[in-house]
Amino acid sequence: MPSPTPPRRPDDLVQLLTRAERLAARRLQGVLEAEGCSLDAWRVLASLSDGEGHHMTGLAEAAFLPPPTLTKLVDQLVDQNLVHRRVDPFDRRRILAHLTPRGQEYWRRVDRAVRAGRPSLGDGDDDLLRSLLHRLAATLEDPARV
C-alpha cells in the first residue's frame, strides 16, 4: 500500500521557486561566463536590447540591483563600449542608457548562446510556466491581495 502524501507545507512553493531560480541562474552563469558576461550585465543588456533608452532607476529595478551597484556596472559597460549614456530629451536632468552598435552585436551573440543553452520543458509547458509565473508575480505585487 502506498504511503500517504505528507501534508504540504506553506513554504513548499517558495522552496520550489528558490531551487528552480538558483538552478536556472547557475546554468545561465555557465553560458554567460563562456561569453565573458556576468548575470547582472546580462540583465542590463537584456533591458537595453529593446532599442529604447532606459533610465538608471528602471535599469536598477530590471536588473535587481541597488542603484550604486548598477552605476558601477554601467560605468564598466561604458568603458567596454557596450553602452552609452544620453541626456533624456524630455527631462534634461535624467540620463538614458542605450546599447552601442558594439553592444548590440555583443548582445545578439550572448542572447544566441543563452537561447541555445536553455532547456525546454516541451509541449507548450514553457509558455504555461511563463504565464503562471507572470500571474504569480502580478498577484504578489498587488497590495490589495495581501
Tab-separated table of C-alpha atoms in Angstrom:
chain	number	residue	atom	x	y	z
A	1	MET	CA	0.000	0.000	0.000
A	2	PRO	CA	1.492	3.393	-0.977
A	3	SER	CA	2.276	5.732	1.859
A	4	PRO	CA	0.024	8.754	2.123
A	5	THR	CA	1.338	12.014	0.733
A	6	PRO	CA	2.536	14.195	3.580
A	7	PRO	CA	0.632	17.445	4.016
A	8	ARG	CA	2.086	20.313	2.010
A	9	ARG	CA	3.939	22.904	3.956
A	10	PRO	CA	3.063	26.543	3.242
A	11	ASP	CA	6.635	27.217	2.120
A	12	ASP	CA	6.793	24.420	-0.481
A	13	LEU	CA	6.110	26.862	-3.325
A	14	VAL	CA	8.776	29.273	-2.114
A	15	GLN	CA	11.254	26.390	-1.780
A	16	LEU	CA	10.496	25.164	-5.303
A	17	LEU	CA	10.751	28.650	-6.784
A	18	THR	CA	14.033	29.295	-4.987
A	19	ARG	CA	15.504	25.976	-6.093
A	20	ALA	CA	14.413	26.490	-9.709
A	21	GLU	CA	15.755	30.055	-9.756
A	22	ARG	CA	19.129	29.017	-8.356
A	23	LEU	CA	19.494	26.095	-10.744
A	24	ALA	CA	18.487	28.276	-13.701
A	25	ALA	CA	20.901	31.036	-12.620
A	26	ARG	CA	23.739	28.521	-12.217
A	27	ARG	CA	23.141	27.144	-15.715
A	28	LEU	CA	22.826	30.642	-17.159
A	29	GLN	CA	26.028	31.789	-15.432
A	30	GLY	CA	27.907	28.930	-17.059
A	31	VAL	CA	26.766	30.025	-20.513
A	32	LEU	CA	27.423	33.696	-19.770
A	33	GLU	CA	30.919	33.081	-18.399
A	34	ALA	CA	31.850	31.417	-21.686
A	35	GLU	CA	30.807	34.674	-23.390
A	36	GLY	CA	32.604	36.903	-20.871
A	37	CYS	CA	29.390	38.278	-19.410
A	38	SER	CA	28.064	38.393	-15.851
A	39	LEU	CA	24.471	37.664	-14.868
A	40	ASP	CA	23.981	41.287	-13.775
A	41	ALA	CA	25.421	42.625	-17.041
A	42	TRP	CA	23.199	40.218	-18.982
A	43	ARG	CA	20.114	41.589	-17.205
A	44	VAL	CA	21.123	45.167	-18.023
A	45	LEU	CA	21.937	44.332	-21.643
A	46	ALA	CA	18.638	42.451	-21.958
A	47	SER	CA	16.731	45.531	-20.810
A	48	LEU	CA	18.627	47.770	-23.206
A	49	SER	CA	18.245	45.354	-26.122
A	50	ASP	CA	14.771	46.706	-26.893
A	51	GLY	CA	16.418	49.732	-28.524
A	52	GLU	CA	14.751	52.201	-26.181
A	53	GLY	CA	16.742	54.301	-23.789
A	54	HIS	CA	16.289	53.382	-20.144
A	55	HIS	CA	16.694	55.493	-17.013
A	56	MET	CA	19.028	54.201	-14.376
A	57	THR	CA	16.175	53.708	-11.898
A	58	GLY	CA	14.326	51.404	-14.273
A	59	LEU	CA	17.505	49.519	-15.107
A	60	ALA	CA	18.250	49.007	-11.422
A	61	GLU	CA	14.779	47.522	-10.901
A	62	ALA	CA	15.025	45.314	-14.003
A	63	ALA	CA	18.466	44.029	-13.008
A	64	PHE	CA	17.538	43.588	-9.313
A	65	LEU	CA	20.476	45.785	-8.319
A	66	PRO	CA	20.811	48.674	-5.887
A	67	PRO	CA	21.403	51.961	-7.764
A	68	PRO	CA	25.074	52.393	-6.729
A	69	THR	CA	25.899	48.866	-7.929
A	70	LEU	CA	24.083	49.488	-11.198
A	71	THR	CA	26.007	52.727	-11.724
A	72	LYS	CA	29.331	50.892	-11.316
A	73	LEU	CA	28.194	48.171	-13.719
A	74	VAL	CA	27.011	50.677	-16.334
A	75	ASP	CA	30.339	52.516	-15.968
A	76	GLN	CA	32.097	49.217	-16.787
A	77	LEU	CA	29.805	48.632	-19.781
A	78	VAL	CA	30.526	52.174	-20.989
A	79	ASP	CA	34.277	51.520	-20.623
A	80	GLN	CA	33.832	48.374	-22.754
A	81	ASN	CA	31.987	50.454	-25.386
A	82	LEU	CA	28.855	48.311	-24.982
A	83	VAL	CA	26.650	51.054	-23.517
A	84	HIS	CA	26.495	54.826	-23.872
A	85	ARG	CA	24.552	57.460	-21.988
A	86	ARG	CA	22.499	60.305	-23.374
A	87	VAL	CA	20.562	63.113	-21.791
A	88	ASP	CA	16.822	62.379	-21.818
A	89	PRO	CA	15.332	64.766	-24.420
A	90	PHE	CA	12.129	65.055	-22.347
A	91	ASP	CA	13.804	65.605	-18.978
A	92	ARG	CA	17.293	67.018	-19.296
A	93	ARG	CA	18.005	66.209	-15.638
A	94	ARG	CA	17.846	62.477	-16.372
A	95	ILE	CA	20.188	60.184	-18.279
A	96	LEU	CA	19.163	57.386	-20.637
A	97	ALA	CA	21.367	54.356	-21.254
A	98	HIS	CA	21.491	52.749	-24.714
A	99	LEU	CA	23.407	49.901	-26.321
A	100	THR	CA	26.166	50.996	-28.654
A	101	PRO	CA	26.429	49.240	-32.044
A	102	ARG	CA	29.165	47.082	-30.465
A	103	GLY	CA	26.829	46.424	-27.530
A	104	GLN	CA	24.037	45.367	-29.892
A	105	GLU	CA	26.350	42.922	-31.635
A	106	TYR	CA	27.601	41.585	-28.305
A	107	TRP	CA	24.006	41.235	-27.034
A	108	ARG	CA	22.974	39.230	-30.115
A	109	ARG	CA	25.900	36.833	-29.630
A	110	VAL	CA	25.234	36.388	-25.909
A	111	ASP	CA	21.489	36.015	-26.462
A	112	ARG	CA	22.055	33.274	-29.078
A	113	ALA	CA	24.290	31.394	-26.632
A	114	VAL	CA	21.739	31.752	-23.819
A	115	ARG	CA	18.884	30.549	-26.023
A	116	ALA	CA	20.937	27.588	-27.236
A	117	GLY	CA	21.747	26.617	-23.648
A	118	ARG	CA	18.215	26.984	-22.298
A	119	PRO	CA	16.427	23.705	-21.605
A	120	SER	CA	12.855	23.371	-22.780
A	121	LEU	CA	10.031	21.743	-20.879
A	122	GLY	CA	8.385	20.966	-24.237
A	123	ASP	CA	4.793	20.620	-25.452
A	124	GLY	CA	3.768	24.197	-24.608
A	125	ASP	CA	4.870	23.875	-20.986
A	126	ASP	CA	7.383	26.721	-21.403
A	127	ASP	CA	4.534	29.082	-22.304
A	128	LEU	CA	2.359	27.722	-19.498
A	129	LEU	CA	5.130	28.189	-16.927
A	130	ARG	CA	5.849	31.718	-18.198
A	131	SER	CA	2.141	32.582	-17.945
A	132	LEU	CA	1.831	31.155	-14.433
A	133	LEU	CA	4.943	32.983	-13.234
A	134	HIS	CA	3.626	36.265	-14.677
A	135	ARG	CA	0.328	35.700	-12.857
A	136	LEU	CA	2.127	34.859	-9.627
A	137	ALA	CA	4.330	37.972	-9.845
A	138	ALA	CA	1.315	40.172	-10.602
A	139	THR	CA	-0.582	38.668	-7.686
A	140	LEU	CA	2.335	39.200	-5.311
A	141	GLU	CA	2.803	42.794	-6.493
A	142	ASP	CA	-0.871	43.656	-5.957
A	143	PRO	CA	-1.160	45.226	-2.484
A	144	ALA	CA	-4.904	44.549	-2.483
A	145	ARG	CA	-4.205	40.801	-2.408
A	146	VAL	CA	-2.009	40.920	0.679
